Structure formats: C-alpha cells, structure tokens
Amino acid sequence: MNEMNEVRKPPVATTGIIGWLRINLFFNWTNSLITLFVIYCLYQFIPWILDWTIFSADFKYNYLGEQITNQEMCSRNLDPENGGACWAVIYVRFYQFIYGFYPKVEVWRVNVAYAMLALALLPLLYAKLPYRKYFLYFTYIFPVIAYFLLNGGLGFTEVSTNKWGGLLVTLVLGCTGIALAFPIGIMLALGRRSKLPVISMMCTLFIEFIRGVPLITLLFFGMVMLPLFLPEGIDMDGLVRVLVAVTLFQSAYMAEVIRGGLQAIPPGQYEAAKSLGMSYWRMNLLIILPQAIRISIPPIVNTSIGLFKDTTLVIIVGILDLLGIGRGTLADTNWLGLSYEIYFFVSLVFFIFTFGMSRYSLYLEKKLKTGINMGAD
Amino acid sequence: MSEESIISLKNVNKWFGDFHVLQDVNLEVKKKERIVVCGPSGSGKSTMIRCINRLEEHQEGSIVVDGIELTGNLKNIDNVRKEVGMVFQQFNLFPHLSVKENITLAPIWVKKMPKAEAEELAMRQLEIVKIPEQANKYPGQLSGGQQQRVAIARSLAMNPNIMLFDEPTSALDPEMIKEVLDVMVDLANGGMTMIVVTHEMGFAKTVADRMVFMDEGKIVEEASPDKFFNNPESDRTKLFLSQILHQ
C-alpha cells in the first residue's frame, strides 16, 4: 500500500473552478477543441448582437437627436453605416401592441385586468403565500371580474371585442384556453376511460375528431359554422367564436395528456380507494387525479406553451393578436422594412411568457416531488 | 344463510374469459371467526376474497355480507365496502399523501368525520400498529413492513367488522414479515372477523379457527388447523403441505 502511494501522482483537481473547467470544458482534446470553437463563435456574435440591439440602436431619437416618427428617420436608414435596431417603432406603436385599439379613455380597465391577472396568478406561483386561501378565492372569481372589466356591463361602457388587440388578445386567448381546457380535458380523459360505452365512445369521438383537424380549420369552422348552429337572432361575438375553437382544440390535447397520466397509475390505487368505500368521483378527485396530474406536469405545460403560441393563428380569421399588430405595423408605409425589430420584439414577448411557464413547471415538479417516491414499493 | 354467518358465499362461479376461476365456491364465515385461505397460485383464493368486497364481480351464485347481498346495486356495494376492510399484497398506500393523510382520508370524506377527530383516530390506529412516530412521513420513506402496517391502520380507521388480507406478507423481506404478522395476531385476538390469504403456516396455526384449502378454483378442503396440518383428507392438500412446509 505504502509503496503504491509513493509512486502515485497527486490526483488532478476535480473541485473548484479549475476542476469544473477541466471536467466540463477541457476533458480531452476534442472537448477542448469544441470549447474553443464555441468561445470563438460567441466572441464574434455577442458584441455584434449587443451593438445592434442596444449600443447603436435608436430608442426614441435618431443619431441626429430628432424624435423618430417614421422609418425614414431611423439612423440606419439615414446612414447605413451608422446605427442598429430602430426600436422607435415599438415605442410609437406600444399602445397598440399592448392594448390593440382599445379606447384610450377606458384603457385603465385593461391595466386593472392585467394587474388582477398577476394577483390571480400569485397564489398559484407561491404555495407559501400567506393567506393563500383568500387569494385563491380571488383567482376563481377573477375570470368573471375580468369579463365585465374588459367587455363592459355592470356600469362599464361596452368595448366591442373587435377593438381588442395585441397582447390583450394573446393573453385572453391563451389564459382562457388553458384555464378552460384543463377541467374539460380532465373530464374527457376520465370519460374516455369510462366503463360506460356511450360516454367512452362519445369522448373518444370528440377527442379524435378535434385532434385530427388542424387548428386553423377549427378557427374557420368557429367563424363560419358556429353561427349556423345557434338559434336565429343570437349573434356570437367573433372573439368568443375563436375562443370556443381554441378551447375545444386544447381540451382534446389536454385530455390525451392527462389520459397518459391516468394510465400510469397502478390498478392497486383504484382498488385501495374502492375498498375504503370511496365513490367514483371521490376516488378520482382525491387519489387518482392528484397523482396522474403530477405525472403529467411536463406534457401539460408543453401543450399549454404550444397553445399560447398557436393563438397567433387567429390572425387568419382577422383578429389582431400581438403578432397581428406587428404585421399590421409592418404594412404601414411609415414603418415599412422594420421587420427585424418587430419580429424580435414579438418573439421576445412570447419568449418571456413561455419561458416563465416552463420555469413554473420545473418549480412545480420539484415542489411536488418532495418526500414522495412514486411507484416505490 | 345461517343465523350467525356474517359472510356467506353460495355456489359462486366466476370466469375470466374462458378461464373458470371460481367453481361452485361455498363458504360460511361466522362473526369473529378467523379463516386462513391457502392454495397454489392461480387457485382462485385472491379472486374469492376480492369478490367479497366486489373488487371482482362474480357471475353466478350469491354473496351476502353482513346481511347485504352483493349485486349490481351500487348502494349495496358501498355499504359492504364500509363494513369490510382490505389489506393488499402491494400495500397500495397513496404515495402523494403523508401516512396520517392516508389514514384520515376515508374517515373524513366517506364518513364525514371532522378533521381533528379523524387525526386523533389516525394516531390511535398508528399506536395499534406500533408506528406513531411515522405519522408525518410519506409512504416512499417507509420500509415495506411499515408501509403494510400503515395500510392495516388505514383499513382499521374505517372501523370495519370484517378484515380481508390478500397475501399481506408476500411482498416483504423476511425480517419484516414478523412485525406485520404480530399486528395481525393482535387484531385476531381482539375479536376481528378475518379472512387471510397467506402462506405463513406458523401464523395460520396460531390464529386460524378454520383452514380453507383451494385448488383450481374449488375449495378442496375445509378443516380446523389441527386436523388440516396433522391429518388432511385430500391428497392434493397433503402434496401442497409437504411442498410448503419443506420450503
């Protein structure tokens, strides 16, 4: 033993920054080569992107100090050598991006709704929030408040939904679609697994039909066909028609995701619940669904993110969401040619929301895993 | 059905597809009687006790539990399940709930017991199975023997008149079997009506009032433990016993 210790070299550092670098970036020569190549690429790219988006960019004024009111005044259009992004277009059109064509006098209502949305999400995001129960009550009634606030009624002047646009439409479609599709999806998933053949067949048919049709088709269907099913004289709002289509679409996907979770629950869980005298609904609500949903969190968030981005398709039926407003701005002769800036901004906004959702799902997974060893017997 | 029978199976038949898993099974269990059911795997013993609380449906014959006939009537099924507790081979604890929540869940939601009372009850049951200190852990953090004892406590919390055990020690490491059997012996001495499917012959000898031996979906032999182990009638029983006792 002693002899061996004498000839052996001291171990290579595996802790600290040097150790980390050695293990992760310079483990062997190919690894080192790739690391150096990536560093070179970043070295080329990062200064350029920072310069374009920030240092040489126009925010409100061009390099001559004039306030920008159209694309001709952007620094990069005045002097191609001088200037990066022209963010002034976002600055000038900011109102439309966030509120669409909502009347300026009433816009405080949208702001209040945005603030309330944040408040309603709070208890979902922080399980340790003090008085969480009361916040949750607010979360449950928020959709009703938001409806009257945004749409009008109860003393508020009515603002027709064709004046809504931008982020407002994106959030209304995304949040309502996700929030409604979740319970509907659960019911469909349970229904599809039901022992009653009529229920199971109806749910399966619904899911397969909706899933087999592109969302765009469903949107057209909602726009054109839904009114035909309604009794004479009742006119359905355009946004509501789209919402119905989006919700149906999302519930079918949600149902399949949750069904996947349900299938992972061992039959013993059903038997234990039944042997304790639980009814079908108690068994599902207390035992089966909490576990199934926990397992399905990653795919649930995945389809939700998918839907949030798919809401941009409503442009095709003439509703202007965030991307729609961007496209509208591009069509304006004052702002022709600023597609980089506009698409960059729209992407950034979508990214912020979807990245938030993805982080939230990781947080949930971590939180719900504590102390639970699923399937360990 | 005789006067003092609490469980009565008459000519029960059941098929899984073409497989005739229960063939004309007749069994009468009196109040406070302890029955041990044994037999080779696939003999229908698990299926038989699962029929008693309707986890499986029988297709012919009648099963009457505490005066309630098991038919398609959902109300009857619920009532029977309130009378009958069941312990499974795989424990089947609810992994997303703590030990205490596992036990209080059914009393709170099925029996509408106030939460504080249910928690007190849970602690009492955990004392009975000798693991009150584990109340706030999750099932995944317990050993198999502890999990099975929690499962017993969970069933007892519903205050059943009858307890069914479906191979409660088969999934356990040998050194954990005793802690579970001890709890079951206590329960038997306390006067619980029990039907236990098990291969633990030592346990059978100490607590059973009657042994039931099944093979190929039929009850082959029913006898007192003394007669069953020392002087079995059927050759099939003799073969089974010689195999199981020389393990």
XYZ file of C-alpha atoms in Angstrom:
624
model
C 0.000 0.000 0.000
C 2.649 2.498 1.067
C 4.803 1.859 -1.958
C 1.883 2.375 -4.259
C 1.010 5.647 -2.599
C 4.551 6.865 -3.151
C 4.568 6.285 -6.905
C 1.081 7.587 -7.462
C 0.777 11.159 -8.741
C -1.427 13.577 -6.779
C -4.957 13.460 -8.117
C -5.987 16.013 -10.698
C -8.140 18.766 -9.215
C -11.808 17.952 -9.608
C -13.258 20.660 -7.400
C -13.414 24.422 -7.643
C -13.480 26.449 -10.843
C -10.398 24.794 -12.294
C -11.827 21.362 -11.594
C -15.169 22.292 -13.120
C -13.486 23.668 -16.225
C -11.371 20.568 -16.563
C -14.308 18.191 -16.237
C -16.809 20.089 -18.338
C -14.881 22.038 -20.937
C -11.407 20.533 -21.379
C -11.941 16.885 -20.599
C -9.965 15.690 -23.635
C -8.654 17.259 -26.830
C -11.878 17.023 -28.889
C -13.743 18.514 -25.983
C -11.185 21.334 -25.742
C -11.395 21.975 -29.470
C -15.174 22.269 -29.375
C -14.944 24.578 -26.350
C -12.506 26.865 -28.149
C -14.650 26.899 -31.286
C -17.767 27.803 -29.298
C -15.888 30.556 -27.465
C -14.761 31.964 -30.829
C -18.340 31.951 -32.166
C -19.664 33.657 -29.054
C -16.847 36.189 -29.301
C -17.949 37.025 -32.836
C -21.665 37.007 -32.170
C -22.224 38.599 -28.749
C -20.601 42.004 -29.433
C -22.492 42.225 -32.723
C -25.903 41.428 -31.217
C -25.312 43.742 -28.234
C -24.273 46.524 -30.569
C -27.272 46.054 -32.853
C -29.880 45.724 -30.095
C -28.526 48.248 -27.588
C -25.430 50.346 -28.222
C -26.101 51.510 -31.755
C -29.865 51.225 -31.550
C -32.397 54.066 -31.711
C -34.912 54.032 -28.910
C -36.801 57.259 -29.309
C -34.380 59.621 -31.038
C -32.076 59.032 -34.009
C -28.369 59.870 -34.002
C -29.166 63.420 -35.047
C -31.271 63.832 -31.931
C -34.623 64.039 -33.735
C -37.631 62.157 -32.410
C -38.377 59.320 -34.804
C -41.882 59.272 -36.299
C -41.330 57.063 -39.347
C -38.841 54.591 -40.745
C -37.028 57.176 -42.888
C -35.826 58.869 -39.717
C -34.224 55.722 -38.299
C -30.462 56.112 -38.019
C -29.812 53.029 -40.104
C -31.965 54.362 -42.919
C -30.354 57.809 -42.799
C -26.854 56.379 -42.818
C -26.427 52.628 -43.350
C -23.005 52.754 -41.712
C -24.447 54.230 -38.573
C -26.998 52.651 -36.346
C -28.554 49.344 -35.369
C -32.091 48.463 -34.466
C -34.762 51.128 -34.648
C -36.838 50.426 -31.583
C -38.747 53.651 -32.012
C -41.375 51.693 -33.940
C -42.144 49.730 -30.777
C -42.126 52.942 -28.779
C -44.554 54.682 -31.091
C -46.834 51.687 -31.535
C -46.515 50.428 -27.946
C -50.121 51.183 -27.112
C -51.354 49.055 -29.997
C -49.027 46.202 -29.157
C -50.339 46.054 -25.602
C -53.998 47.087 -25.939
C -54.885 46.917 -29.636
C -57.485 49.541 -30.489
C -58.990 49.714 -27.026
C -60.326 53.254 -26.448
C -57.788 55.371 -24.579
C -60.332 56.644 -22.036
C -61.171 53.113 -20.991
C -57.689 51.677 -21.072
C -57.338 51.820 -17.281
C -59.722 48.870 -17.251
C -57.242 46.756 -19.204
C -54.470 47.832 -16.873
C -56.537 46.856 -13.857
C -57.273 43.496 -15.515
C -53.540 42.937 -16.159
C -52.753 43.754 -12.525
C -55.544 41.460 -11.348
C -54.219 38.673 -13.559
C -50.861 38.997 -11.834
C -52.614 38.925 -8.469
C -54.666 35.889 -9.508
C -51.530 34.015 -10.569
C -49.724 34.853 -7.345
C -51.221 32.078 -5.153
C -50.567 29.559 -7.930
C -46.945 30.576 -8.172
C -46.156 30.754 -4.472
C -47.541 27.927 -2.394
C -46.217 29.553 0.777
C -48.046 32.828 0.234
C -49.668 33.996 3.485
C -53.492 33.900 3.342
C -53.166 31.854 0.137
C -56.709 30.536 0.548
C -58.241 34.001 0.162
C -56.017 34.779 -2.802
C -57.242 31.544 -4.384
C -60.862 32.633 -3.957
C -59.898 35.715 -5.898
C -58.277 33.558 -8.580
C -61.555 31.665 -9.001
C -63.705 34.783 -9.431
C -61.097 36.643 -11.485
C -62.425 35.442 -14.879
C -65.858 36.896 -14.091
C -64.403 40.219 -12.963
C -62.127 40.311 -15.993
C -65.064 39.649 -18.315
C -67.058 42.643 -17.046
C -63.987 44.814 -16.784
C -62.787 44.204 -20.325
C -66.053 43.695 -22.130
C -68.278 46.113 -20.230
C -71.538 45.764 -18.386
C -72.265 46.398 -14.687
C -71.927 50.134 -15.290
C -68.883 49.917 -17.533
C -69.255 51.127 -21.115
C -69.186 48.283 -23.556
C -65.992 47.887 -25.555
C -66.628 45.649 -28.532
C -64.091 42.859 -28.908
C -63.158 43.979 -32.395
C -61.368 46.861 -30.693
C -59.295 44.452 -28.625
C -55.881 43.517 -29.898
C -52.231 42.924 -29.269
C -51.084 41.382 -26.026
C -54.604 41.721 -24.642
C -55.987 39.273 -27.206
C -52.998 36.958 -26.845
C -53.436 36.784 -23.075
C -57.226 36.455 -23.195
C -56.990 33.598 -25.697
C -54.042 31.917 -24.014
C -55.279 32.154 -20.420
C -58.898 31.296 -21.160
C -57.914 28.463 -23.477
C -55.550 26.925 -20.961
C -57.779 27.512 -17.925
C -60.929 26.107 -19.562
C -59.212 23.270 -21.388
C -57.776 21.872 -18.184
C -61.057 20.860 -16.492
C -62.656 19.893 -19.812
C -59.600 17.810 -20.634
C -59.838 16.021 -17.282
C -63.492 15.204 -17.884
C -62.748 13.949 -21.406
C -59.861 11.812 -20.182
C -61.986 10.253 -17.446
C -64.818 9.854 -19.929
C -62.648 8.093 -22.456
C -61.620 5.578 -19.794
C -65.172 5.177 -18.529
C -66.697 1.715 -18.375
C -69.949 3.093 -19.793
C -69.618 2.510 -23.528
C -71.745 5.509 -24.570
C -69.688 8.002 -22.589
C -66.400 6.459 -23.569
C -67.366 6.399 -27.247
C -68.550 10.000 -27.242
C -65.375 11.235 -25.569
C -63.162 9.208 -27.892
C -65.001 10.500 -30.948
C -64.731 14.094 -29.752
C -61.023 13.821 -28.957
C -60.158 12.060 -32.200
C -62.181 14.456 -34.306
C -60.756 17.618 -32.757
C -57.237 16.252 -32.714
C -57.479 15.162 -36.307
C -58.287 18.648 -37.566
C -55.760 21.498 -37.873
C -56.334 24.435 -35.518
C -56.706 26.771 -38.494
C -59.565 24.651 -39.788
C -61.188 24.780 -36.390
C -60.827 28.556 -36.342
C -62.532 28.868 -39.726
C -65.106 26.404 -38.526
C -65.740 28.556 -35.453
C -66.019 31.692 -37.547
C -68.243 30.345 -40.288
C -70.059 27.306 -38.952
C -70.724 28.048 -35.279
C -73.282 30.778 -36.046
C -75.240 28.260 -38.114
C -75.766 26.093 -35.048
C -77.066 28.981 -32.986
C -80.742 29.958 -32.895
C -81.809 32.798 -35.138
C -81.136 36.268 -33.813
C -78.326 35.334 -31.448
C -75.084 36.744 -32.722
C -71.967 35.255 -31.263
C -69.036 37.559 -30.738
C -66.086 36.931 -33.066
C -63.587 36.559 -30.272
C -65.894 34.170 -28.416
C -66.187 32.009 -31.527
C -62.426 31.833 -31.756
C -62.208 31.124 -28.029
C -64.586 28.204 -28.390
C -62.462 26.779 -31.198
C -59.216 27.266 -29.286
C -60.650 25.754 -26.100
C -62.040 22.698 -27.878
C -58.723 22.170 -29.608
C -56.753 22.487 -26.411
C -59.089 20.261 -24.374
C -58.635 17.398 -26.802
C -54.870 17.591 -26.412
C -55.108 18.076 -22.662
C -57.371 15.036 -22.424
C -54.810 12.831 -24.106
C -52.011 14.143 -21.922
C -53.993 13.501 -18.745
C -55.087 10.100 -20.011
C -51.411 9.261 -20.286
C -51.003 10.180 -16.625
C -54.059 8.143 -15.673
C -52.645 5.089 -17.377
C -49.528 5.303 -15.256
C -51.498 4.891 -12.023
C -51.270 1.289 -10.820
C -54.614 -0.553 -10.505
C -53.858 -1.085 -6.816
C -54.562 2.591 -6.186
C -58.080 2.218 -7.553
C -58.613 -0.955 -5.544
C -57.363 0.619 -2.302
C -59.635 3.624 -2.794
C -62.628 1.429 -3.594
C -62.014 -0.872 -0.661
C -62.152 2.184 1.610
C -65.667 2.824 0.349
C -64.883 5.781 -1.902
C -67.258 6.667 -4.696
C -66.051 7.041 -8.278
C -65.740 10.824 -8.015
C -64.029 10.866 -4.616
C -61.607 8.208 -5.763
C -60.701 10.204 -8.846
C -60.560 13.607 -7.176
C -58.643 12.564 -4.077
C -56.477 9.670 -5.182
C -56.166 9.200 -8.914
C -56.125 12.682 -10.461
C -53.660 14.259 -7.997
C -51.172 11.562 -8.916
C -51.985 11.489 -12.625
C -51.710 15.255 -12.978
C -48.441 15.267 -11.071
C -47.001 12.766 -13.528
C -48.341 14.767 -16.474
C -46.994 18.178 -15.492
C -44.262 18.294 -18.173
C -46.588 17.407 -21.080
C -49.393 19.605 -19.681
C -47.074 22.602 -19.673
C -45.753 21.563 -23.059
C -49.195 21.610 -24.707
C -50.061 24.819 -22.844
C -46.996 26.544 -24.224
C -47.926 25.165 -27.624
C -51.397 26.670 -27.366
C -50.083 30.016 -26.159
C -48.024 30.289 -29.322
C -50.733 28.853 -31.560
C -53.051 31.698 -30.578
C -51.152 33.707 -33.206
C -53.095 31.741 -35.815
C -56.182 33.834 -35.090
C -54.690 36.401 -37.470
C -56.115 34.222 -40.205
C -59.689 34.977 -39.162
C -58.987 38.682 -38.815
C -58.293 39.006 -35.114
C -55.190 41.020 -34.370
C -53.150 39.495 -31.563
C -49.625 40.571 -30.714
C -48.198 39.184 -33.932
C -51.163 40.545 -35.872
C -50.472 44.058 -34.615
C -46.839 43.557 -35.593
C -47.829 42.542 -39.118
C -50.221 45.484 -39.280
C -47.459 47.863 -38.278
C -45.206 46.430 -40.969
C -47.866 47.105 -43.566
C -47.912 50.778 -42.550
C -45.843 52.834 -45.028
C -44.405 54.791 -42.112
C -42.752 51.682 -40.742
C -42.007 49.621 -43.843
C -38.919 47.470 -43.621
C -38.612 47.285 -39.879
C -39.420 43.586 -39.746
C -36.304 42.681 -37.716
C -37.290 44.975 -34.881
C -40.921 43.990 -34.859
C -40.406 40.253 -35.050
C -37.633 40.495 -32.478
C -39.955 42.307 -30.085
C -42.869 39.930 -30.664
C -40.596 36.918 -30.191
C -39.201 38.407 -27.009
C -42.657 38.931 -25.514
C -43.707 35.384 -26.390
C -40.436 34.049 -25.057
C -40.878 35.828 -21.727
C -44.280 34.238 -21.207
C -43.408 30.753 -22.416
C -40.097 30.706 -20.564
C -41.982 31.716 -17.427
C -44.364 28.808 -17.964
C -41.530 26.379 -18.453
C -39.775 27.572 -15.270
C -43.049 27.280 -13.411
C -43.387 23.670 -14.480
C -39.875 22.892 -13.208
C -40.716 24.563 -9.911
C -43.928 22.533 -9.644
C -42.162 19.273 -10.398
C -39.572 19.989 -7.748
C -42.124 21.087 -5.184
C -44.429 18.117 -5.687
C -41.625 15.595 -5.662
C -40.512 16.432 -2.131
C -40.774 13.388 0.064
C -42.684 11.396 -2.496
C -41.256 8.352 -4.056
C -43.815 7.478 -6.656
C -44.095 3.866 -7.586
C -41.590 2.745 -4.960
C -42.881 -0.291 -3.213
C -77.572 -18.296 5.092
C -77.355 -19.487 8.671
C -78.204 -17.158 11.528
C -74.764 -16.230 12.787
C -72.946 -16.155 9.416
C -71.508 -12.735 8.627
C -70.232 -13.781 5.202
C -71.950 -16.353 3.087
C -70.886 -17.489 -0.395
C -73.253 -19.846 -2.173
C -72.399 -21.607 -5.413
C -70.227 -18.729 -6.552
C -68.922 -19.015 -10.098
C -66.648 -16.675 -11.966
C -64.872 -16.747 -15.283
C -62.028 -14.637 -16.652
C -62.808 -15.088 -20.328
C -62.759 -18.869 -20.779
C -60.897 -19.480 -17.557
C -63.239 -20.781 -14.867
C -61.543 -19.162 -11.888
C -64.156 -19.864 -9.189
C -66.138 -23.087 -9.436
C -69.131 -23.515 -7.148
C -67.468 -21.976 -4.153
C -69.407 -22.252 -0.891
C -68.141 -20.639 2.291
C -69.808 -19.579 5.519
C -67.921 -17.342 7.921
C -69.243 -16.668 11.407
C -68.777 -13.476 13.353
C -65.305 -13.209 14.950
C -64.136 -16.249 13.041
C -60.587 -16.256 11.649
C -60.229 -18.066 8.352
C -56.923 -18.705 6.645
C -57.102 -19.487 2.938
C -54.188 -21.163 1.235
C -53.504 -22.921 -2.003
C -51.172 -22.821 -5.009
C -51.028 -19.687 -7.125
C -53.834 -19.429 -9.633
C -56.147 -21.401 -7.377
C -58.606 -18.515 -7.095
C -58.043 -17.650 -3.440
C -57.311 -13.969 -4.083
C -60.195 -13.758 -6.520
C -62.512 -15.233 -3.928
C -61.743 -12.664 -1.241
C -61.754 -9.859 -3.809
C -65.299 -10.895 -4.677
C -66.294 -10.383 -1.050
C -65.850 -6.615 -1.327
C -66.694 -6.530 -5.004
C -63.284 -5.631 -6.373
C -64.156 -8.534 -8.649
C -67.643 -9.328 -9.818
C -68.947 -12.885 -9.523
C -71.132 -14.120 -12.332
C -73.209 -16.822 -10.686
C -74.327 -17.641 -7.176
C -74.816 -15.289 -4.270
C -72.534 -13.473 -1.856
C -74.101 -11.990 1.278
C -72.001 -9.850 3.599
C -73.492 -8.784 6.933
C -76.988 -9.200 5.550
C -76.318 -7.256 2.340
C -76.410 -9.161 -0.923
C -73.764 -8.137 -3.445
C -75.491 -7.403 -6.712
C -75.092 -4.681 -9.299
C -76.710 -2.265 -6.832
C -74.103 0.456 -6.196
C -75.573 1.405 -2.844
C -75.152 -2.144 -1.584
C -71.575 -2.234 -2.822
C -70.750 0.987 -0.980
C -72.368 -0.336 2.187
C -70.452 -3.604 2.013
C -67.181 -1.775 1.444
C -67.799 0.278 4.575
C -68.130 -2.986 6.525
C -65.137 -4.701 5.004
C -61.518 -3.595 5.251
C -58.892 -4.911 2.888
C -55.110 -5.177 3.018
C -53.238 -5.834 -0.213
C -50.056 -7.619 -1.114
C -48.570 -4.431 -2.588
C -49.790 -2.224 0.317
C -51.317 0.264 -2.156
C -50.742 3.276 0.056
C -51.418 6.623 -1.597
C -47.905 7.890 -2.388
C -48.888 11.565 -2.667
C -50.261 11.699 0.885
C -48.500 11.504 4.219
C -49.062 8.496 6.460
C -51.527 10.433 8.569
C -53.394 11.711 5.499
C -53.547 8.175 4.105
C -55.394 7.130 7.237
C -57.644 10.179 7.699
C -58.719 10.483 4.062
C -61.516 7.919 4.056
C -62.916 8.784 7.515
C -63.073 12.460 6.521
C -64.515 12.035 3.035
C -66.529 8.839 3.308
C -67.652 9.000 6.930
C -67.749 12.833 7.109
C -65.734 12.808 10.300
C -64.392 16.195 11.457
C -60.709 16.583 10.638
C -59.477 16.873 14.227
C -61.354 13.750 15.241
C -60.029 11.842 12.235
C -56.460 12.826 13.079
C -56.908 11.653 16.627
C -58.291 8.393 15.266
C -55.320 8.077 12.903
C -52.869 8.470 15.772
C -54.744 5.824 17.757
C -54.567 3.422 14.824
C -50.868 4.126 14.374
C -50.338 3.293 18.060
C -52.085 -0.023 17.468
C -49.732 -0.864 14.590
C -46.829 0.497 16.658
C -45.532 3.263 14.370
C -46.990 6.553 15.680
C -43.636 8.263 15.081
C -44.013 7.852 11.289
C -47.235 9.862 11.065
C -45.848 12.738 9.030
C -43.661 10.769 6.647
C -44.618 9.766 3.132
C -45.098 6.115 2.153
C -41.985 6.204 -0.049
C -39.881 6.907 3.039
C -41.025 3.813 4.930
C -39.859 0.202 4.806
C -42.185 -2.417 3.360
C -43.174 -3.692 6.780
C -44.002 -0.202 7.992
C -45.985 0.509 4.838
C -48.040 -2.628 5.312
C -48.746 -1.669 8.920
C -49.896 1.758 7.763
C -52.149 0.004 5.262
C -53.642 -2.044 8.106
C -54.126 1.119 10.189
C -55.786 2.785 7.200
C -58.306 -0.032 6.894
C -58.954 -0.154 10.623
C -59.681 3.576 10.714
C -62.921 2.873 8.842
C -63.925 0.652 11.768
C -64.752 -2.417 9.642
C -66.460 -5.522 11.004
C -64.514 -7.759 8.666
C -60.903 -7.600 7.507
C -59.658 -9.268 4.329
C -55.927 -9.842 3.876
C -54.660 -10.673 0.395
C -51.190 -12.183 0.886
C -50.168 -9.334 3.198
C -46.613 -10.540 3.739
C -45.729 -11.912 0.286
C -44.045 -8.712 -0.882
C -41.998 -8.263 2.282
C -38.417 -9.049 3.155
C -38.244 -11.991 5.595
C -37.227 -9.892 8.593
C -40.223 -7.596 8.133
C -42.806 -10.343 7.969
C -42.912 -10.782 11.743
C -43.740 -7.149 12.532
C -46.758 -7.358 10.228
C -47.878 -10.765 11.476
C -47.633 -9.525 15.091
C -50.079 -6.756 14.302
C -52.403 -9.260 12.638
C -52.226 -11.587 15.643
C -53.165 -8.686 17.945
C -56.068 -7.928 15.667
C -57.214 -11.558 15.705
C -57.017 -11.679 19.489
C -59.111 -8.521 19.608
C -62.015 -10.403 18.056
C -61.956 -9.175 14.436
C -63.583 -11.342 11.780
C -60.725 -12.076 9.398
C -60.163 -13.872 6.128
C -56.452 -14.146 5.425
C -54.915 -15.439 2.232
C -51.388 -16.376 3.216
C -48.690 -19.000 3.050
C -47.467 -18.194 6.566
C -48.338 -21.513 8.125
C -46.998 -20.524 11.546
C -49.458 -17.662 11.618
C -52.213 -19.985 10.450
C -51.517 -22.430 13.262
C -51.625 -19.722 15.950
C -54.703 -17.735 14.930
C -56.860 -19.671 12.472
C -60.180 -21.091 13.587
C -60.522 -22.782 10.248
C -58.279 -23.535 7.279
C -59.558 -23.388 3.733
C -57.518 -25.010 1.001
C -58.254 -24.089 -2.607
C -57.059 -25.540 -5.864
C -58.160 -24.872 -9.453
C -60.990 -22.606 -8.384
C -62.521 -25.028 -5.912
C -62.459 -25.316 -2.165
C -60.777 -28.698 -1.767
C -60.703 -28.916 1.982
C -62.050 -27.041 4.960
C -60.891 -28.093 8.410
C -59.660 -26.981 11.804
C -55.933 -26.160 11.767
C -55.197 -29.150 13.937
C -56.861 -31.557 11.537
C -55.655 -29.686 8.450
C -51.969 -29.825 9.316
C -51.857 -33.190 11.042
C -54.449 -35.229 9.274
C -55.584 -33.721 5.947
C -58.117 -35.693 3.980
C -57.320 -34.852 0.378
C -54.183 -35.939 -1.413
C -53.925 -32.541 -3.064
C -53.726 -30.911 0.370
C -51.092 -33.380 1.502
C -48.956 -32.619 -1.542
C -49.344 -28.881 -1.077
C -48.483 -29.057 2.607
C -45.457 -31.227 2.021
C -44.178 -28.686 -0.501
C -44.881 -25.589 1.508
C -43.628 -26.926 4.836
C -40.330 -28.074 3.359
C -39.514 -24.777 1.750
